[in-house]
Short mmCIF file of C-alpha atoms in Angstrom, two decimals:
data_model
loop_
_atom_site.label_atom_id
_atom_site.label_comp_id
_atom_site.label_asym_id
_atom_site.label_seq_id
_atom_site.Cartn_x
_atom_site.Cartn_y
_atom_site.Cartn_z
CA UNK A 27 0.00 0.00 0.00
CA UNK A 28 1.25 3.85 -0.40
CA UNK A 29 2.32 5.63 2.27
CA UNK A 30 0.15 8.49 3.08
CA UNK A 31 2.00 12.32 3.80
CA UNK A 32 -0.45 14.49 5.51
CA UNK A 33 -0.14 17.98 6.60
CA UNK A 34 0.69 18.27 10.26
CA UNK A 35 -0.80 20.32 12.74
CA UNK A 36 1.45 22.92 13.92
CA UNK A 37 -0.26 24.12 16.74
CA UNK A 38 -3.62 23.97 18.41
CA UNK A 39 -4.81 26.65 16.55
CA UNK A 40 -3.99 25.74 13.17
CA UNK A 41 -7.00 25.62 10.78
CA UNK A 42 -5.32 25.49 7.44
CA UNK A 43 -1.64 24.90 6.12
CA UNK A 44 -0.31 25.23 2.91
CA UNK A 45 2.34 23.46 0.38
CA UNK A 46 4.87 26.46 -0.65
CA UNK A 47 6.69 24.55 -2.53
CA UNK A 48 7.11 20.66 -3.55
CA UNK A 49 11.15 19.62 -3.42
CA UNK A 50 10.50 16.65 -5.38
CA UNK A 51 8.27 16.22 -8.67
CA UNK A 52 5.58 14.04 -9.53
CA UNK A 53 6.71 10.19 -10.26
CA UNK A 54 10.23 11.08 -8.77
CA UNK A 55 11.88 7.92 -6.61
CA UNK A 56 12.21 9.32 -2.98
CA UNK A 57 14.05 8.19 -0.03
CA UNK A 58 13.41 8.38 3.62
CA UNK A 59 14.60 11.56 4.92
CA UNK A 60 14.58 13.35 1.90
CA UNK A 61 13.10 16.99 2.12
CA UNK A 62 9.50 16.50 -0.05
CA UNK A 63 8.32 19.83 0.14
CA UNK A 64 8.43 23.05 2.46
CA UNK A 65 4.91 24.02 4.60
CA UNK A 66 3.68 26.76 6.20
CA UNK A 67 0.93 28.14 8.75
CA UNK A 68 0.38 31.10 10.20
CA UNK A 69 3.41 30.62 12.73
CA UNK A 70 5.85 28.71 11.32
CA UNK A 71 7.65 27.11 8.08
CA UNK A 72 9.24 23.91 7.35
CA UNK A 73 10.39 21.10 5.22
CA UNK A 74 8.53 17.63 5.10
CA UNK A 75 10.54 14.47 5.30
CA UNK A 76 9.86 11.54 3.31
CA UNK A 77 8.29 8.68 5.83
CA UNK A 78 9.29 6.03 3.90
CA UNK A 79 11.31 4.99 0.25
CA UNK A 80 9.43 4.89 -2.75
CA UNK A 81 9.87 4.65 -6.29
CA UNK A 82 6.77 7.31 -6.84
CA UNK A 83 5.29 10.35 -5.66
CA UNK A 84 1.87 11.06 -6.34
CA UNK A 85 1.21 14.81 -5.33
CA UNK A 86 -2.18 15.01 -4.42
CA UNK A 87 -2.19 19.45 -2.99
CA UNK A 88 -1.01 21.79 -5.42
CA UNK A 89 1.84 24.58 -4.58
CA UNK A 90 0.12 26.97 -3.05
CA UNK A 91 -2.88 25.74 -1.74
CA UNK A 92 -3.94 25.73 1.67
CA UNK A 93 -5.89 23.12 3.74
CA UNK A 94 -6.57 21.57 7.14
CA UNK A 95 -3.93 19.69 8.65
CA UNK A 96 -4.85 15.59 8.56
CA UNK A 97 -5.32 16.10 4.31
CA UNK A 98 -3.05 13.82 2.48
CA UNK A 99 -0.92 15.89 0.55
CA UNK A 100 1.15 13.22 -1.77
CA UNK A 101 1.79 9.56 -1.26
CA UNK A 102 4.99 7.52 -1.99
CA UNK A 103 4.55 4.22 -3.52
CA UNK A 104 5.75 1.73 -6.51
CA UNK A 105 4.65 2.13 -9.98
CA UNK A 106 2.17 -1.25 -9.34
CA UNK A 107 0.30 0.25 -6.86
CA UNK A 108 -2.67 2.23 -7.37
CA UNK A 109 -1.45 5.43 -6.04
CA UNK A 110 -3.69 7.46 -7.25
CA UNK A 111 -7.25 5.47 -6.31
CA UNK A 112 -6.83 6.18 -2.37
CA UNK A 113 -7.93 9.96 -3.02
CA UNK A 114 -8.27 12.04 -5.72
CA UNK A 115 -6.07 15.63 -5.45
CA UNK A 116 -7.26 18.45 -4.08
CA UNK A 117 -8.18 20.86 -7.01
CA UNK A 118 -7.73 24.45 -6.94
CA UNK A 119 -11.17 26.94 -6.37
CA UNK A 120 -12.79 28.38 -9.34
CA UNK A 121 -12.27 31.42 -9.38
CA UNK A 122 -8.72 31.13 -7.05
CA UNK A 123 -6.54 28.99 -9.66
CA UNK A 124 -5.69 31.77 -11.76
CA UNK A 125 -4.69 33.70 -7.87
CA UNK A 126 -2.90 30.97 -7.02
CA UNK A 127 -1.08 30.87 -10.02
CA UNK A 128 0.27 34.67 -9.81
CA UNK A 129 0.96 34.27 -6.15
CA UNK A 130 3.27 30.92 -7.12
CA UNK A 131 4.29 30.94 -10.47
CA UNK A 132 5.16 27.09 -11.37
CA UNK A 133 8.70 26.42 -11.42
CA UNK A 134 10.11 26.13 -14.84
CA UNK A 135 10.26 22.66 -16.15
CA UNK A 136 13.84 20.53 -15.94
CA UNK A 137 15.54 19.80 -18.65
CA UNK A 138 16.41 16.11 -19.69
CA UNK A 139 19.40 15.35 -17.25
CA UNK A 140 19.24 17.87 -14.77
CA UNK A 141 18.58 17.70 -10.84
CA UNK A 142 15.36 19.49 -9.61
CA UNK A 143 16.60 23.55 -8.33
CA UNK A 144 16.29 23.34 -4.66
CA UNK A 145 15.78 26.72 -3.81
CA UNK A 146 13.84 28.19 -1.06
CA UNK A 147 10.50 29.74 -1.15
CA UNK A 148 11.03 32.96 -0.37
CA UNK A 149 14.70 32.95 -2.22
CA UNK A 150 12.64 31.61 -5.16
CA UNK A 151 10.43 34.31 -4.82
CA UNK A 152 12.86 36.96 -4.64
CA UNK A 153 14.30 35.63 -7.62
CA UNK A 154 11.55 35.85 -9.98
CA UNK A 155 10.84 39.30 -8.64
CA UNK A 156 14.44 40.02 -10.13
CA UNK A 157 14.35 38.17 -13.72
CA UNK A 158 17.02 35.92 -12.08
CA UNK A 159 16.47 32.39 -13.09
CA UNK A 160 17.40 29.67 -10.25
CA UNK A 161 19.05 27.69 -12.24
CA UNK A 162 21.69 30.31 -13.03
CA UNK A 163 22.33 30.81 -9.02
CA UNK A 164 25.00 28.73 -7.64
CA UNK A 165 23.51 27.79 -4.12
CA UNK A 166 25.50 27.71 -1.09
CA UNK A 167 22.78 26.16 1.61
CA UNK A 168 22.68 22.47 2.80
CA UNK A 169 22.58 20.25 -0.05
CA UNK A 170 23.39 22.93 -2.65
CA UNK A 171 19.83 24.79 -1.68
CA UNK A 172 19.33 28.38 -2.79
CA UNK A 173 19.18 30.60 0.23
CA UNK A 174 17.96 33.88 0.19
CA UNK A 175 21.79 35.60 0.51
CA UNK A 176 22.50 33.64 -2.96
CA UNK A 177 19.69 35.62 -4.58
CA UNK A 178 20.51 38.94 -3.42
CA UNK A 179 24.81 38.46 -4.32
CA UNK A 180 23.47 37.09 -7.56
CA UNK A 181 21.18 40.35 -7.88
CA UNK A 182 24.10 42.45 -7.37
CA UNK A 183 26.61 40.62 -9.13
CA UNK A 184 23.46 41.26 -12.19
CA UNK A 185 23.33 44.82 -11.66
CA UNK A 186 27.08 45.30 -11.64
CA UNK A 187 26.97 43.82 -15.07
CA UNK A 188 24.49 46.29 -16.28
CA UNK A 189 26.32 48.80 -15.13
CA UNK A 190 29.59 48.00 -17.35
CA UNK A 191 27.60 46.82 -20.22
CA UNK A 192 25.10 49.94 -20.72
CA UNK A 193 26.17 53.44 -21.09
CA UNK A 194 25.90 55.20 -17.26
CA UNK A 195 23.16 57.46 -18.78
CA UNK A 196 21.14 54.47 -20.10
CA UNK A 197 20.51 53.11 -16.35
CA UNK A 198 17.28 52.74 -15.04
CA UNK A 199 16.60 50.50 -12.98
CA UNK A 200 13.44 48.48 -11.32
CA UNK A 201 12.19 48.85 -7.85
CA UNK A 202 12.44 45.23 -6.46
CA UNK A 203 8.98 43.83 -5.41
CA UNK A 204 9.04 41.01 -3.01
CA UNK A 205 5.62 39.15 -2.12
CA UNK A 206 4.27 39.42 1.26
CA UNK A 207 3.47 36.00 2.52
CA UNK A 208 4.03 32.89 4.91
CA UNK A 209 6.26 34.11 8.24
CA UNK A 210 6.55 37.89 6.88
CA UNK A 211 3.04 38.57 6.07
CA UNK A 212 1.71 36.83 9.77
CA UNK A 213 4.53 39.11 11.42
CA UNK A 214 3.44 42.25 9.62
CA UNK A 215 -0.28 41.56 10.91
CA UNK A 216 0.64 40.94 14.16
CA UNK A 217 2.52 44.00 14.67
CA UNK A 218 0.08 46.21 13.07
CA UNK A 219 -2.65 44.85 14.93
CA UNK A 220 -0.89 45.11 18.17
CA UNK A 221 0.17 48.48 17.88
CA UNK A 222 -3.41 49.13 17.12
CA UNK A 223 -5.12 47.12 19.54
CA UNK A 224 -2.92 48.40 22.62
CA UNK A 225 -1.73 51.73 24.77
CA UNK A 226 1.50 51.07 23.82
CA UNK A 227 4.16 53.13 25.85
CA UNK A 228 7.82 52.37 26.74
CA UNK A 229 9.99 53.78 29.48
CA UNK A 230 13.96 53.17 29.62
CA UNK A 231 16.68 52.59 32.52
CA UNK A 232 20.40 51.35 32.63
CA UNK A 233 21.00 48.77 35.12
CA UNK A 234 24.70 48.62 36.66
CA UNK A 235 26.02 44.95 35.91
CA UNK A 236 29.13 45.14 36.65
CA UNK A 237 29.14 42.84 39.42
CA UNK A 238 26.60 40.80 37.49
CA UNK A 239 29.49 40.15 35.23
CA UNK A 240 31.74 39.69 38.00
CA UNK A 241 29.47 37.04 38.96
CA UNK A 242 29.20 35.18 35.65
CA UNK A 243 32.84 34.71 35.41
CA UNK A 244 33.57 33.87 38.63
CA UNK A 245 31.21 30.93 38.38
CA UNK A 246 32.12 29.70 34.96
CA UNK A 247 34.05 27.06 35.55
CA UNK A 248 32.54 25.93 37.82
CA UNK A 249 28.97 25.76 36.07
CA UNK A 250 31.01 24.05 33.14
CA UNK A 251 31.97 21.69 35.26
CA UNK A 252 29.24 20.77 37.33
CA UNK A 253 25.98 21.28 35.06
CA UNK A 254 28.46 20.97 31.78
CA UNK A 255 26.39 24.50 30.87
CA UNK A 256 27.11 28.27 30.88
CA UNK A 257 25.32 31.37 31.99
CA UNK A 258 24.98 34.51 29.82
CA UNK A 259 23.19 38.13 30.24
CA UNK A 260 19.97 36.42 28.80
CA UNK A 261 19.94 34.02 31.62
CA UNK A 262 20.63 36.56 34.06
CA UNK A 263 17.99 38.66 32.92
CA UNK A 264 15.26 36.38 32.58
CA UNK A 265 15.73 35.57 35.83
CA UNK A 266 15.53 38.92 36.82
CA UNK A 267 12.32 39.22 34.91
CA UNK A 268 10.88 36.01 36.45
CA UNK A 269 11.61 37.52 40.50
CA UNK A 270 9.96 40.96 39.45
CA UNK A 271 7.01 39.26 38.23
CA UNK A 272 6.50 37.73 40.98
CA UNK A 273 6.98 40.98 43.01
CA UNK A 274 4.54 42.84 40.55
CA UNK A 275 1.90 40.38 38.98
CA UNK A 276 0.00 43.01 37.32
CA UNK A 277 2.95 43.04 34.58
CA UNK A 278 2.37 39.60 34.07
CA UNK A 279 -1.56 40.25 32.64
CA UNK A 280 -3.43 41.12 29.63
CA UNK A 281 -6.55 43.10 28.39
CA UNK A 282 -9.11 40.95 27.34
CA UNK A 283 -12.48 41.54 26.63
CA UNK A 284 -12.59 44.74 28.95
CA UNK A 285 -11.46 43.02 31.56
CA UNK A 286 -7.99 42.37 32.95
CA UNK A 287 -6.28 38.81 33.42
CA UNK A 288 -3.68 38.38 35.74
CA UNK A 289 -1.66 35.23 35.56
CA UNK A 290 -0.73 32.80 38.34
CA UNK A 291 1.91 31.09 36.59
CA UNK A 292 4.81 32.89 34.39
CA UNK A 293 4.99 31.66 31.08
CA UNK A 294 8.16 33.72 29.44
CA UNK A 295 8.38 34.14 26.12
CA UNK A 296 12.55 34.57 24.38
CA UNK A 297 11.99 36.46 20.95
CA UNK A 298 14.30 34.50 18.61
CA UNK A 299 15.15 35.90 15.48
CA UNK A 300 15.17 33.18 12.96
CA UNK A 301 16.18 33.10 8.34
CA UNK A 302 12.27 34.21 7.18
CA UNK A 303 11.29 36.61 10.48
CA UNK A 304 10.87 36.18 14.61
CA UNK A 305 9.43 33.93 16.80
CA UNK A 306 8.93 33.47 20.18
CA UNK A 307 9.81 29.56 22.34
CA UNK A 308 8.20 29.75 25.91
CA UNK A 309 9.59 28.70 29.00
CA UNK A 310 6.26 27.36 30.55
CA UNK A 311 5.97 27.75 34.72
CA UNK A 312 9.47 29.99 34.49
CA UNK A 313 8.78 30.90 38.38
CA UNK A 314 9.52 27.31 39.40
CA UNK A 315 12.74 26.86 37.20
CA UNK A 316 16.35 27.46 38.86
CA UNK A 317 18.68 29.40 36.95
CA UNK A 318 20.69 26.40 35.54
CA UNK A 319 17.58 24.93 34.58
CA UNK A 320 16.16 28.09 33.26
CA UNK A 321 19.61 28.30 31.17
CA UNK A 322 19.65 25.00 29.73
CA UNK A 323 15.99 25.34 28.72
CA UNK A 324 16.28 28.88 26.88
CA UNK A 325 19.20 27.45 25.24
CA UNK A 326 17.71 24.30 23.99
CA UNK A 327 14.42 25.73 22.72
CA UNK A 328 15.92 28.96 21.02
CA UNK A 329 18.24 26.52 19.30
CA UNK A 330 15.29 24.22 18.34
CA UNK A 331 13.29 27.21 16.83
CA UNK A 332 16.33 28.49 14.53
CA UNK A 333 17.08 24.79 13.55
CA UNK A 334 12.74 25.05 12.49
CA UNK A 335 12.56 21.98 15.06
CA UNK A 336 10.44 23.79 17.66
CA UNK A 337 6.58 22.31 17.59
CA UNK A 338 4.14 25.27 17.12
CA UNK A 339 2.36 24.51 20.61
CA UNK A 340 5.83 25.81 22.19
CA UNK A 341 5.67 28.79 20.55
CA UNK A 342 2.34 30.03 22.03
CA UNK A 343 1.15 30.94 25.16
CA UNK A 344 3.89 33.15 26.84
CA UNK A 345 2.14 36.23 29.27
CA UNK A 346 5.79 38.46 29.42
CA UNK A 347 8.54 38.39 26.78
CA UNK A 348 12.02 39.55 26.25
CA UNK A 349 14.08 41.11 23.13
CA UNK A 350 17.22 41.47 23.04
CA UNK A 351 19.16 43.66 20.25
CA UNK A 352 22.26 43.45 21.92
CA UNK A 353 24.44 41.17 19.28
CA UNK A 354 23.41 44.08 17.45
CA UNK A 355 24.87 46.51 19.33
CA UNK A 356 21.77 48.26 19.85
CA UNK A 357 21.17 50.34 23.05
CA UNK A 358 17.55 51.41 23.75
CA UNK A 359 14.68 50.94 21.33
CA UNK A 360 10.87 50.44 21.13
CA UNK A 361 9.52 46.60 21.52
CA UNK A 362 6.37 46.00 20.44
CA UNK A 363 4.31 43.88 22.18
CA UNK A 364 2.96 40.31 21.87
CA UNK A 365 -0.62 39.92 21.95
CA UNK A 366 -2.27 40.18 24.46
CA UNK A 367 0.57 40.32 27.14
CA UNK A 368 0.93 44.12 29.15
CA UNK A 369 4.63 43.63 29.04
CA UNK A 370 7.76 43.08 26.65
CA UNK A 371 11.84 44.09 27.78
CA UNK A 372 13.99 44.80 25.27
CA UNK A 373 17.35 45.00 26.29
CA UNK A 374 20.48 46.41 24.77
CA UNK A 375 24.11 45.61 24.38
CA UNK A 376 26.67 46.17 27.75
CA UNK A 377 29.09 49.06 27.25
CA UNK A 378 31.53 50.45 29.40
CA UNK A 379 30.73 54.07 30.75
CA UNK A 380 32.23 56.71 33.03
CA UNK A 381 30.15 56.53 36.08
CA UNK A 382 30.30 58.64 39.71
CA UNK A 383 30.60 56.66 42.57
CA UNK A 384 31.04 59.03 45.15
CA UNK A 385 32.92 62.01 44.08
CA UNK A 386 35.21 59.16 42.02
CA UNK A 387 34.73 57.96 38.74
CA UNK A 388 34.86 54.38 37.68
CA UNK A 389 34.57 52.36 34.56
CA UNK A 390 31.23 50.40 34.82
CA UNK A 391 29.17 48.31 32.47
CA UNK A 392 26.04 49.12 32.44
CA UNK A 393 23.04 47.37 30.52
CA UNK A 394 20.16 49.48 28.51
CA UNK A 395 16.61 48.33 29.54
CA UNK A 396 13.52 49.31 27.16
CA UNK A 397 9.98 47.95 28.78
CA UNK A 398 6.71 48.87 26.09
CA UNK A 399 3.74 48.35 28.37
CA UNK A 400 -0.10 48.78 27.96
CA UNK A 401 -0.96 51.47 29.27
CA UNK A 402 -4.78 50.03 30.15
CA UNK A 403 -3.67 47.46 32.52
CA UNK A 404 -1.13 49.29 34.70
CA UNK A 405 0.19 53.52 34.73
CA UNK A 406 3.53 54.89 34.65
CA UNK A 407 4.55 54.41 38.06
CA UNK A 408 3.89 50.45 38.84
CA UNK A 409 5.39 50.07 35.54
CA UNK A 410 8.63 51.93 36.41
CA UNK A 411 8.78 50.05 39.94
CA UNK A 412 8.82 46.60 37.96
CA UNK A 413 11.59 48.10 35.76
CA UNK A 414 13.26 49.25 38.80
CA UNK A 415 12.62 45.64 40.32
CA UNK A 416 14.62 43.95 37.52
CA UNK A 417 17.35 46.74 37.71
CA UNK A 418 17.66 46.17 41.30
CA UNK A 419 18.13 41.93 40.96
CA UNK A 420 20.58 42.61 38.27
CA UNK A 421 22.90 45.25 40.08
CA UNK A 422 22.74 42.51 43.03
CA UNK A 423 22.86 39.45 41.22
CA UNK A 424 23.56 37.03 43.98
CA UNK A 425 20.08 37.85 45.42
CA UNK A 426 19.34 36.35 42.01
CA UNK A 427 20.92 32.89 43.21
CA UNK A 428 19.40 32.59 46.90
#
């Protein structure tokens, strides 16, 4: 019998996903493992794995099309089985084939003796917006895959030639045009909406962490050692975050429905920037977590959500977040907040500054701190204390460890 490939569910709340783009091409042999086709839903994109080997593949949803997760979207079988009788493919809308076809414009077709492109959806996009075909694009991903960098050096390395081959006054060129979909277009919602929905308002402080870092080295070797981990300013300040919330639970809320919902339980949300936008893995029941453990799990779950390994239903759910722009080097800005939590901290990179102490300077590091809260569940002043809170666990960090 064929092997059925459905469409998962990636989360609870998942009504429909959709094929972006099929890896492999109907009647191709298959082996298990092999990356079938990308997916995506509101929250999240990935690559399907083959379940099983097969000398056929029978797509049965069309690039592009969306439906509810448990519908069989190919099968992988041998040319003697009836493939094709278990269920006939889903067939485009009238009215949305022609939509569907504009939004994802069929690949063009292989020629005799060549491998299928494996490009990425939105590099593939990108590259069509350009004129650039994939199969001119030398990929430099896993597997020889198009990534989205190979498209934009081969877009410059295209314009460079224009530029030597037509006369200076002879070029004009096209604004680029890039599709809004998947991961990008659910972001750009989300924001909007939120920003919209909300009393947004964010207040800044600089927290002293110079012992902090003190701290972190002092116990290095020893945490390496002993819980074969390490502990970095994320760590530290979630745990800061965590303590505060517990000293001021009306940050951890949200406005719903007119009314305002205060949490028992802290459910932190680490803003992860991943290749096609942000998301957000949850530490569920943070309060009860240690800071090793609270380490370990922040670690494992921000690397399963860049890897695209993270399961939807740990990506939902979080009542206070943190962002952090600090690889970035950026000091304060303005996080927007994740619907419908009352709080988000964004917090900057460390830099060295000349400080009083006294009537003495000193060099200390000191930490930017940006908190957007709504401005319908709590007023200036509780918000600033819980700022103040987390300043005041992270200038004393070993109260942090008692």
């Amino acid at each position: 019998m064929p092997v059925e490939v459905i469409m998962p569910k990636l989360g609870m709340a998942m009504k429909e996903g959709t094929v972006s783009q099929w890896n492999k091409t109907e009647g191709e042999a298959v082996k298990k493992g092999d990356p079938i086709a990308s997916i995506s839903s509101e929250k999240i994109e990935m690559e399907i794995e083959s379940p099983a080997d097969g000398s056929v593949l029978k797509i049965n949803v069309p690039e592009g099309k969306g439906v509810p997760p448990g519908t069989v979207i190919c099968y992988i079988g041998n040319p003697d089985e009836e493939v094709a009788a278990t269920a006939a493919p889903v067939q485009e809308e009238k009215g949305q084939k022609e939509e569907i076809q504009a939004a994802h414009p069929a690949p063009p077709p292989k020629k005799p003796g060549k491998a299928r492109v494996k490009i990425s959806p939105v590099a593939r996009k990108m590259a069509e917006a350009s004129g650039i075909k994939p199969e001119d694009i030398i990929g430099t991903g896993p597997g020889g895959r198009i990534t989205k960098e190979d498209v934009e050096q081969a877009i410059a390395s295209a314009k460079e030639s224009r530029k030597q081959d037509i006369p200076v006054q002879a070029v004009a060129e096209e604004p680029q045009r890039i599709p809004v979909s998947g991961m990008r277009k659910v972001i750009a919602e989300r924001m909007h909406a939120s920003l919209q929905s909300a009393a947004q308002l964010t207040i800044t402080m600089k927290a002293d962490v110079t012992e902090l870092l003190a701290l972190k080295t002092q116990v290095k070797e020893t945490i390496a050692k002993r819980y074969d981990s390490k502990l970095t300013i994320t760590d530290f300040t979630a745990r800061a975050v965590i303590l505060a919330l517990k000293n001021h639970p009306e940050m951890n809320s949200a406005f719903l429905d007119d009314t305002i919902v205060t949490y028992p339980e802290i459910h932190l949300g680490i803003a992860t920037a991943v290749e096609k936008g942000l998301i957000v893995p949850v530490i569920r029941n943070a309060e009860s977590k240690s800071l090793i453990d609270l380490a370990k799990e922040i670690k494992e779950k921000t690397a399963a959500a860049r890897s695209g390994k993270l399961p939807a239903d740990e990506m939902q759910g979080s009542t206070f977040t943190i962002s952090s722009l600090g690889a970035s080097g950026v000091e304060f800005f303005t996080p927007i907040l994740n619907p419908p939590e009352a709080g988000i901290l964004g917090v900057g990179v460390v830099s060295d500054e000349a400080v009083f102490i006294g009537d003495k300077i000193e060099k200390r590091s000191r930490l930017p701190l940006s908190l957007t809260f709504d401005h319908r569940v709590l007023d200036g002043a509780p918000a600033a204390a819980f700022l103040q809170t987390v300043k005041q666990y992270l200038e004393e960090p070993v109260t942090m460890l008692l």
